[in-house]
């Protein structure tokens, strides 16, 4: 089956999101905001203390990414590499993040867990992966750095970057707004193969060792 | 030439680290290309296509292959008569700082106590350097930018020797299955059997330096590598977890003699963006990169 392809612009609406299903391919034009471990903590602490965030995240795309960035002589930023980081590290705080910020799409790598999937079902959001590690390719689609927050405090990889992107993708949806979680289902199948493959491999290893000990 | 100096050494390291950060090793590029050509699963093939394009963009534009430019691991073989000694580490650290400052590497060294990024990829025990003293007057340096995500599946098991090899099969298959898409497959898997915990993990990691397709000198270890590879790929994790054939590009194995009472198993992985390189510096100051990498050619990039 050919994958369905969507080209979407931020801010994303609930109806944009509800169209998307696991396995769909998406290209994003508009604003993507990065946050890794420390920036997640910072966002939640800021909201907890009743203050507002430096940027309104409603309808935007949250990107799990710590870029390589370089300052040009004129003071503006050049993004050198900006692929996704492992999303699972943010699993413990992501449900709350989605609820409190109103982001509609999260881009990362490796998938996320049951709590995030449930929050996505409840608040109408999706999770999609960009090819992990493809940092140079990702940087090609970032047209401009709009802003960066908490740079001094958190450093380049952990700061919150606001990227203007054009046709950023291909992003493959792996959690949709019905709460379906592609990776979780696939990995169940993979793990089910472990006992029999391990048993068979063990026998093959014994054969080789048997020859080595002759 | 008038002989190697602290300054000329730093210059050589600077050029070398830049090549490792921006140009994928030829064996890795060719292995991904073969995987792409043979892959029939569409989502998996799309991932491999993006990986190849990324490698080519990085090479053509002299940019890091991945934004996680890793932790610097350095394996040094220093000749008895190489004119510089402790200054080698000093030159390496200065080069690393410069390459980072210029944006070719992301600053990845974080003080775990004070939660402070040093900003230049150096800090307590970082770069992590292994030293080996060898005869001769040359210096050989192997540099690996080891990605953080693919450290996650690292596994150490201390097994009663009677069950050692049986447990090894399970340990490897399980580690790769449990990690799923997290270490950015297709990965290279390092496996070692050793006397102690630290030896097992060190040898497993060092085995990753051996190029894809180059088998261990010991013919039995070579066969174990091929056999384990076959079973890892039968798991069906596939490129970035989208299924398809290639979960691993290769398996590299190493061993030390073990203690009669111990059987340590170490398993490590390196992501598809395995960045490693080797260089040689001679006493006269001349140097060259001895590993093969993707390199700019005409309007694109080719294997040298």
Coordinates of C-alpha atoms in Angstrom, one line a residue:
Chain A
X1 CA 0.0 0.0 0.0
X2 CA 1.3 3.5 -0.9
X3 CA 1.7 5.8 2.1
X4 CA -0.6 8.8 2.1
X5 CA 1.3 12.1 1.9
X6 CA 0.2 15.4 3.6
X7 CA 1.7 18.8 3.4
X8 CA 0.7 20.9 6.4
X9 CA 1.2 24.4 7.6
X10 CA 1.4 25.6 11.2
X11 CA -0.5 26.4 13.3
X12 CA -2.1 23.0 13.0
X13 CA -5.8 22.6 13.7
X14 CA -7.6 19.7 15.2
X15 CA -9.0 18.8 11.8
X16 CA -5.5 18.7 10.3
X17 CA -4.5 16.3 13.0
X18 CA -7.6 14.1 12.9
X19 CA -7.0 13.3 9.3
X20 CA -3.6 11.7 10.0
X21 CA -3.2 8.0 10.6
X22 CA -0.3 5.8 11.6
X23 CA 1.9 5.2 8.5
X24 CA 1.1 8.5 6.8
X25 CA 3.9 10.8 5.6
X26 CA 3.8 14.5 6.5
X27 CA 5.8 17.5 5.4
X28 CA 5.6 20.6 7.6
X29 CA 5.9 24.3 6.7
X30 CA 5.9 26.9 9.4
X31 CA 7.3 26.9 13.0
X32 CA 9.0 24.0 14.8
X33 CA 10.1 24.5 18.4
X34 CA 12.9 22.3 19.9
X35 CA 12.9 20.9 23.4
X36 CA 14.9 18.1 24.9
X37 CA 15.1 16.9 28.5
X38 CA 16.0 20.2 30.2
X39 CA 13.8 22.5 28.1
X40 CA 10.8 20.2 28.9
X41 CA 11.5 20.6 32.6
X42 CA 11.9 24.4 32.2
X43 CA 8.6 24.8 30.3
X44 CA 6.7 22.8 32.9
X45 CA 8.4 24.7 35.8
X46 CA 7.6 28.1 34.1
X47 CA 3.9 27.2 33.7
X48 CA 3.8 25.7 37.2
X49 CA 5.0 29.0 38.7
X50 CA 2.2 30.8 36.9
X51 CA 4.4 32.6 34.4
X52 CA 3.9 32.5 30.6
X53 CA 6.3 30.9 28.1
X54 CA 8.5 33.0 25.8
X55 CA 6.4 31.6 22.9
X56 CA 2.8 30.4 22.6
X57 CA 3.1 26.7 21.5
X58 CA -0.5 26.2 20.6
X59 CA -0.8 24.5 17.2
X60 CA 2.9 24.3 16.7
X61 CA 5.2 21.4 16.2
X62 CA 7.5 20.3 19.1
X63 CA 10.8 18.9 17.8
X64 CA 12.9 16.6 20.0
X65 CA 16.2 18.0 18.8
X66 CA 19.5 19.4 20.0
X67 CA 21.0 21.1 17.0
X68 CA 24.6 22.0 16.0
X69 CA 24.4 25.7 15.6
X70 CA 26.9 28.4 14.6
X71 CA 26.7 32.2 15.0
X72 CA 27.3 34.1 11.8
X73 CA 29.4 37.3 11.9
X74 CA 26.2 39.4 11.8
X75 CA 24.9 37.6 15.0
X76 CA 22.3 35.5 13.3
X77 CA 22.3 31.7 13.7
X78 CA 23.1 29.0 11.2
X79 CA 21.9 25.5 11.9
X80 CA 24.5 23.0 10.8
X81 CA 22.8 19.8 11.8
X82 CA 19.4 19.2 13.4
X83 CA 18.2 15.6 13.4
X84 CA 15.9 14.2 16.1
X85 CA 16.9 12.9 19.5
X86 CA 15.5 9.9 21.3
X87 CA 11.9 10.8 22.3
X88 CA 11.5 8.1 25.0
X89 CA 13.6 10.2 27.4
X90 CA 10.8 12.7 27.5
X91 CA 8.0 10.1 28.1
X92 CA 7.6 10.9 31.8
X93 CA 6.7 14.5 31.2
X94 CA 5.3 14.6 27.7
X95 CA 1.6 14.0 28.5
X96 CA 1.6 17.0 30.8
X97 CA 3.5 19.0 28.2
X98 CA 0.9 18.3 25.6
X99 CA -1.9 19.1 27.9
X100 CA -0.4 22.4 29.2
X101 CA 1.1 23.8 26.0
X102 CA -1.3 22.7 23.2
X103 CA 1.3 21.5 20.8
X104 CA -0.3 19.5 18.0
X105 CA 2.5 17.5 16.6
X106 CA 5.7 16.0 18.2
X107 CA 8.6 15.0 16.0
X108 CA 11.4 12.9 17.3
X109 CA 12.9 9.4 16.9
X110 CA 12.3 6.0 18.3
X111 CA 8.6 6.5 19.3
X112 CA 6.9 7.2 22.6
X113 CA 5.0 5.3 25.2
X114 CA 1.4 4.6 26.4
X115 CA 1.0 7.8 28.4
X116 CA 1.9 10.0 25.5
X117 CA -0.4 8.1 23.2
X118 CA -3.2 8.5 25.6
X119 CA -2.6 12.3 25.9
X120 CA -2.5 12.5 22.1
X121 CA -5.9 10.8 21.9
X122 CA -7.3 13.1 24.5
X123 CA -5.9 16.4 23.3
X124 CA -5.8 15.6 19.5
X125 CA -2.1 15.5 18.7
X126 CA 0.2 13.2 16.7
X127 CA 3.7 11.9 17.0
X128 CA 5.9 11.5 13.9
X129 CA 9.5 10.4 13.3
X130 CA 12.1 12.0 11.2
X131 CA 15.0 9.7 10.1
X132 CA 17.1 9.5 13.2
X133 CA 20.6 10.8 12.8
X134 CA 19.9 12.5 9.5
X135 CA 21.1 15.9 10.9
X136 CA 22.6 17.4 7.7
X137 CA 19.4 16.5 5.7
X138 CA 17.2 18.1 8.4
X139 CA 19.3 21.3 8.5
X140 CA 18.6 21.7 4.7
X141 CA 14.9 22.2 5.4
X142 CA 15.4 24.9 8.1
X143 CA 15.2 28.3 6.4
X144 CA 15.7 30.5 9.5
X145 CA 16.2 30.6 13.2
X146 CA 13.4 32.8 14.5
X147 CA 14.6 32.8 18.1
X148 CA 16.3 30.9 20.8
X149 CA 15.4 30.8 24.5
X150 CA 17.4 29.8 27.7
X151 CA 20.6 29.6 25.6
X152 CA 22.9 30.9 28.4
X153 CA 21.4 28.6 31.0
X154 CA 21.0 25.4 29.1
X155 CA 23.6 25.5 26.3
X156 CA 23.2 24.9 22.6
X157 CA 21.8 21.4 22.5
X158 CA 19.3 21.9 25.4
X159 CA 18.1 25.4 24.6
X160 CA 14.7 26.0 23.1
X161 CA 15.1 26.9 19.4
X162 CA 12.4 28.3 17.1
X163 CA 12.9 27.2 13.5
X164 CA 11.1 28.4 10.5
X165 CA 10.9 25.3 8.2
X166 CA 9.9 24.5 4.7
X167 CA 8.6 21.1 3.7
X168 CA 10.3 19.6 6.7
X169 CA 10.1 15.8 6.2
X170 CA 9.4 13.1 5.4
X171 CA 7.9 12.6 8.8
X172 CA 6.2 9.2 9.4
X173 CA 3.3 9.3 11.8
X174 CA 3.7 6.5 14.4
X175 CA 1.1 7.7 17.0
X176 CA -2.1 9.1 15.7
X177 CA -4.9 11.0 17.5
X178 CA -6.9 7.8 18.0
X179 CA -4.0 6.7 20.3
X180 CA -2.8 4.0 17.9
X181 CA 0.9 3.4 18.5
X182 CA 2.7 1.8 15.6
X183 CA 6.1 1.1 17.3
X184 CA 4.5 -0.4 20.4
X185 CA 2.6 -2.9 18.3
X186 CA 5.6 -3.7 16.0
X187 CA 8.0 -4.1 18.9
X188 CA 5.7 -6.5 20.5
X189 CA 6.0 -8.7 17.4
X190 CA 9.8 -8.3 17.4
X191 CA 10.1 -9.3 21.1
X192 CA 7.9 -12.3 20.6
X193 CA 10.6 -13.7 18.3
X194 CA 13.4 -13.5 20.9
X195 CA 13.0 -16.9 22.7
X196 CA 13.0 -19.0 19.5
X197 CA 15.7 -17.0 17.7
X198 CA 18.0 -17.1 20.8
X199 CA 17.5 -20.9 21.2
X200 CA 18.3 -21.5 17.5
X201 CA 21.3 -19.2 17.6
X202 CA 22.6 -20.9 20.7
X203 CA 22.6 -24.2 18.8
X204 CA 24.4 -22.7 15.8
X205 CA 27.0 -21.3 18.2
X206 CA 27.5 -24.6 19.9
X207 CA 28.1 -26.3 16.5
X208 CA 30.9 -23.7 15.6
X209 CA 32.5 -24.1 19.1
X210 CA 32.3 -27.9 18.7
X211 CA 34.4 -27.6 15.6
X212 CA 36.8 -25.2 17.3
X213 CA 37.4 -27.7 20.1
X214 CA 38.0 -30.8 17.9
Chain B
X1 CA 60.4 18.4 7.3
X2 CA 62.0 19.4 10.5
X3 CA 60.2 16.9 12.7
X4 CA 56.8 16.8 14.4
X5 CA 55.9 19.5 16.8
X6 CA 53.1 20.1 19.3
X7 CA 51.7 22.7 16.8
X8 CA 51.9 20.5 13.7
X9 CA 50.3 17.6 15.6
X10 CA 47.4 19.8 16.7
X11 CA 46.9 20.9 13.1
X12 CA 46.9 17.3 11.9
X13 CA 44.3 16.3 14.6
X14 CA 42.2 19.3 13.7
X15 CA 41.9 18.2 10.0
X16 CA 41.5 14.6 11.0
X17 CA 38.6 15.2 13.4
X18 CA 36.8 17.4 10.8
X19 CA 37.0 14.6 8.3
X20 CA 35.6 12.0 10.8
X21 CA 32.7 14.4 11.7
X22 CA 31.6 15.1 8.2
X23 CA 32.5 12.2 6.0
X24 CA 31.1 8.8 6.6
X25 CA 33.5 5.9 6.4
X26 CA 33.4 4.2 2.9
X27 CA 32.5 0.8 4.3
X28 CA 29.5 2.2 6.2
X29 CA 28.3 4.2 3.1
X30 CA 28.6 1.1 0.9
X31 CA 26.9 -1.1 3.4
X32 CA 23.9 1.2 3.6
X33 CA 23.8 1.5 -0.2
X34 CA 23.7 -2.3 -0.5
X35 CA 20.9 -2.4 2.1
X36 CA 19.0 0.3 0.2
X37 CA 19.3 -1.5 -3.1
X38 CA 18.1 -4.8 -1.6
X39 CA 15.3 -3.5 0.6
X40 CA 11.7 -4.3 -0.5
X41 CA 9.8 -2.9 2.6
X42 CA 8.8 0.6 1.5
X43 CA 9.0 2.5 4.8
X44 CA 12.4 0.9 5.5
X45 CA 13.6 1.8 2.1
X46 CA 12.5 5.4 2.5
X47 CA 14.6 5.5 5.8
X48 CA 17.7 4.1 4.0
X49 CA 17.2 6.6 1.2
X50 CA 17.1 9.5 3.7
X51 CA 20.2 8.1 5.4
X52 CA 22.2 8.0 2.1
X53 CA 21.1 11.5 1.2
X54 CA 22.1 12.7 4.6
X55 CA 25.6 11.2 4.2
X56 CA 25.9 12.9 0.8
X57 CA 24.7 16.3 2.0
X58 CA 27.1 16.2 5.0
X59 CA 30.0 15.3 2.8
X60 CA 29.2 17.8 0.0
X61 CA 28.6 20.7 2.5
X62 CA 31.2 19.6 5.0
X63 CA 28.6 19.4 7.8
X64 CA 28.2 16.9 10.6
X65 CA 26.5 13.7 9.5
X66 CA 24.3 13.7 12.6
X67 CA 23.6 16.5 15.1
X68 CA 24.7 14.2 17.9
X69 CA 28.4 14.4 17.1
X70 CA 29.0 11.9 19.9
X71 CA 31.4 11.4 22.7
X72 CA 35.0 11.4 21.5
X73 CA 36.7 8.0 21.9
X74 CA 40.3 7.9 21.0
X75 CA 42.5 4.8 20.6
X76 CA 46.2 5.7 20.4
X77 CA 49.1 3.5 19.4
X78 CA 52.2 5.4 20.2
X79 CA 55.7 4.3 19.1
X80 CA 58.6 4.0 21.7
X81 CA 60.5 6.5 19.6
X82 CA 57.7 9.0 18.6
X83 CA 59.2 12.3 19.7
X84 CA 56.1 13.6 21.6
X85 CA 54.5 11.8 24.5
X86 CA 52.1 13.5 26.9
X87 CA 51.8 16.4 24.5
X88 CA 49.8 14.1 22.2
X89 CA 46.8 14.2 24.5
X90 CA 47.2 18.0 24.9
X91 CA 47.3 18.5 21.2
X92 CA 44.3 16.3 20.7
X93 CA 42.3 18.2 23.3
X94 CA 43.2 21.6 21.8
X95 CA 42.2 20.3 18.3
X96 CA 38.9 19.0 19.7
X97 CA 38.1 22.4 21.3
X98 CA 38.8 24.2 18.0
X99 CA 36.7 21.8 15.9
X100 CA 33.9 22.2 18.4
X101 CA 34.1 26.0 18.5
X102 CA 33.9 26.2 14.7
X103 CA 30.6 24.3 14.8
X104 CA 31.8 21.0 13.3
X105 CA 31.0 19.2 16.5
X106 CA 28.2 19.8 19.0
X107 CA 29.4 20.5 22.5
X108 CA 28.5 17.2 24.3
X109 CA 30.5 17.1 27.5
X110 CA 28.3 17.7 30.5
X111 CA 29.5 17.8 34.1
X112 CA 27.0 15.4 35.8
X113 CA 27.5 17.0 39.3
X114 CA 27.0 20.7 38.4
X115 CA 24.9 20.1 35.2
X116 CA 27.1 22.3 33.2
X117 CA 28.1 21.8 29.6
X118 CA 31.8 22.6 29.2
X119 CA 31.0 23.9 25.7
X120 CA 34.0 22.4 24.0
X121 CA 33.6 18.6 24.1
X122 CA 36.3 18.2 26.8
X123 CA 36.1 17.7 30.5
X124 CA 37.0 15.2 33.2
X125 CA 38.1 11.9 31.4
X126 CA 36.7 13.3 28.1
X127 CA 38.0 12.7 25.4
X128 CA 38.2 9.1 26.6
X129 CA 41.7 7.9 25.5
X130 CA 43.1 4.4 25.3
X131 CA 46.9 4.2 25.1
X132 CA 49.0 1.5 23.7
X133 CA 52.8 1.6 23.6
X134 CA 54.2 -0.1 20.5
X135 CA 57.6 -0.5 18.9
X136 CA 58.7 2.1 16.2
X137 CA 58.6 5.9 15.8
X138 CA 55.1 6.4 14.5
X139 CA 51.8 7.5 16.1
X140 CA 48.5 5.9 15.0
X141 CA 45.3 7.4 16.1
X142 CA 41.8 5.9 15.8
X143 CA 39.0 8.4 16.5
X144 CA 35.4 7.5 17.0
X145 CA 32.5 10.0 17.6
X146 CA 30.3 7.7 19.5
X147 CA 26.6 8.7 19.4
X148 CA 24.6 8.8 22.6
X149 CA 21.4 7.1 21.5
X150 CA 23.2 3.9 20.5
X151 CA 24.8 3.7 24.0
X152 CA 21.3 2.8 25.3
X153 CA 21.3 -1.0 24.4
X154 CA 24.8 -1.5 26.0
X155 CA 24.6 -4.7 28.0
X156 CA 26.9 -6.4 30.5
X157 CA 26.3 -9.9 31.8
X158 CA 28.3 -11.9 34.2
X159 CA 27.4 -15.5 33.5
X160 CA 28.4 -18.8 35.2
X161 CA 30.8 -20.2 32.6
X162 CA 28.8 -23.4 32.0
X163 CA 25.9 -21.4 30.6
X164 CA 28.2 -18.7 29.0
X165 CA 27.7 -19.2 25.3
X166 CA 24.1 -20.1 25.5
X167 CA 23.5 -16.9 27.4
X168 CA 25.5 -15.0 24.9
X169 CA 23.0 -15.9 22.1
X170 CA 20.1 -14.7 24.3
X171 CA 21.9 -11.5 25.5
X172 CA 22.6 -10.2 22.0
X173 CA 19.3 -11.0 20.5
X174 CA 17.4 -9.6 23.5
X175 CA 19.5 -6.4 23.6
X176 CA 18.8 -5.6 20.0
X177 CA 15.1 -6.5 20.3
X178 CA 14.6 -4.5 23.5
X179 CA 16.3 -1.4 22.0
X180 CA 14.1 -1.5 18.8
X181 CA 14.4 1.8 17.0
X182 CA 16.2 3.6 19.8
X183 CA 19.9 3.1 18.7
X184 CA 19.2 4.2 15.1
X185 CA 19.3 0.9 13.2
X186 CA 20.7 -0.4 11.0
X187 CA 23.4 -0.6 13.7
X188 CA 26.8 -2.2 14.0
X189 CA 26.9 -4.6 17.0
X190 CA 30.0 -5.2 19.1
X191 CA 30.1 -8.4 21.2
X192 CA 32.9 -9.6 23.5
X193 CA 33.6 -12.4 25.9
X194 CA 36.2 -11.7 28.6
X195 CA 37.5 -12.3 32.1
X196 CA 36.1 -9.2 33.6
X197 CA 33.2 -6.7 33.2
X198 CA 35.4 -3.8 32.1
X199 CA 37.4 -5.9 29.6
X200 CA 34.2 -7.2 27.9
X201 CA 32.8 -3.8 27.3
X202 CA 36.1 -2.2 26.2
X203 CA 36.8 -5.0 23.7
X204 CA 33.2 -4.9 22.4
X205 CA 33.5 -1.2 21.8
X206 CA 37.0 -1.4 20.3
X207 CA 35.7 -4.1 17.9
X208 CA 33.5 -1.5 16.3
X209 CA 36.7 0.1 14.8
X210 CA 37.0 -2.9 12.4
X211 CA 35.4 -2.0 9.0
X212 CA 32.2 -3.7 7.9
X213 CA 32.8 -6.9 6.2
X214 CA 36.3 -7.4 7.6
X215 CA 36.1 -10.5 9.6
X216 CA 38.1 -11.4 12.8
X217 CA 41.4 -13.1 12.2
X218 CA 40.3 -16.2 14.2
X219 CA 38.2 -18.2 11.7
X220 CA 35.9 -19.4 14.4
X221 CA 35.2 -15.9 15.7
X222 CA 34.6 -14.9 12.1
X223 CA 32.0 -17.5 11.7
X224 CA 30.3 -16.5 15.0
X225 CA 30.2 -12.9 13.7
X226 CA 28.4 -14.0 10.5
X227 CA 26.0 -16.3 12.4
X228 CA 25.0 -13.7 15.0
X229 CA 24.5 -11.2 12.3
X230 CA 22.1 -13.5 10.5
X231 CA 20.0 -13.9 13.7
X232 CA 20.0 -10.3 14.6
X233 CA 18.6 -9.5 11.2
X234 CA 15.9 -12.2 11.5
X235 CA 14.4 -10.1 14.4
X236 CA 13.0 -7.7 11.8
X237 CA 13.5 -4.4 13.7
X238 CA 14.7 -2.9 10.4
X239 CA 15.9 0.6 9.6
X240 CA 14.5 2.9 12.3
X241 CA 12.2 0.2 13.4
X242 CA 10.1 0.2 10.2
X243 CA 10.7 -3.5 9.5
X244 CA 12.6 -4.8 6.6
X245 CA 15.8 -6.9 6.5
X246 CA 18.6 -4.7 7.9
X247 CA 18.6 -4.4 11.6
X248 CA 22.3 -4.6 11.7
X249 CA 25.0 -3.8 9.0
X250 CA 27.5 -6.1 10.8
X251 CA 28.5 -7.8 14.0
X252 CA 32.0 -7.4 15.3
X253 CA 33.3 -9.8 18.0
X254 CA 36.3 -9.9 20.2
X255 CA 37.5 -11.9 23.2
X256 CA 40.1 -12.2 25.9
X257 CA 41.1 -15.3 27.8
X258 CA 38.7 -15.6 30.7
X259 CA 39.0 -16.5 34.4
X260 CA 38.0 -20.1 35.1
X261 CA 35.1 -18.8 37.2
X262 CA 33.9 -15.9 35.0
X263 CA 32.4 -15.4 31.7
X264 CA 31.7 -11.7 31.1
X265 CA 29.6 -10.8 28.0
X266 CA 29.7 -7.2 26.7
X267 CA 27.3 -6.0 24.0
X268 CA 27.4 -2.5 22.5
X269 CA 26.0 -0.9 19.4
X270 CA 26.9 1.9 17.1
X271 CA 24.2 3.7 15.0
X272 CA 24.1 3.8 11.2
X273 CA 26.0 7.1 11.5
X274 CA 29.1 5.2 12.7
X275 CA 31.8 7.9 12.6
X276 CA 35.3 6.6 12.9
X277 CA 38.7 7.2 11.2
X278 CA 42.3 6.3 11.5
X279 CA 45.4 8.3 10.9
X280 CA 49.2 8.0 11.1
X281 CA 51.7 10.7 12.1
X282 CA 55.3 10.1 11.4
X283 CA 58.3 11.5 13.4
X284 CA 59.1 13.8 10.6
X285 CA 55.7 15.5 11.0
X286 CA 54.1 14.1 7.8
X287 CA 50.7 12.5 8.4
X288 CA 47.8 11.0 6.5
X289 CA 44.3 9.6 7.1
X290 CA 44.5 5.9 6.5
X291 CA 40.8 5.1 6.7
X292 CA 38.6 5.5 3.5
X293 CA 35.7 8.0 3.6
X294 CA 33.0 9.4 1.4
X295 CA 34.7 12.4 -0.4
X296 CA 33.5 15.3 -2.6
X297 CA 34.0 14.5 -6.3
X298 CA 32.7 16.7 -9.1
X299 CA 29.2 17.8 -8.2
X300 CA 28.5 15.0 -5.7
X301 CA 30.3 12.7 -3.3
X302 CA 32.0 9.4 -4.0
X303 CA 33.9 6.7 -2.1
X304 CA 37.6 7.7 -2.5

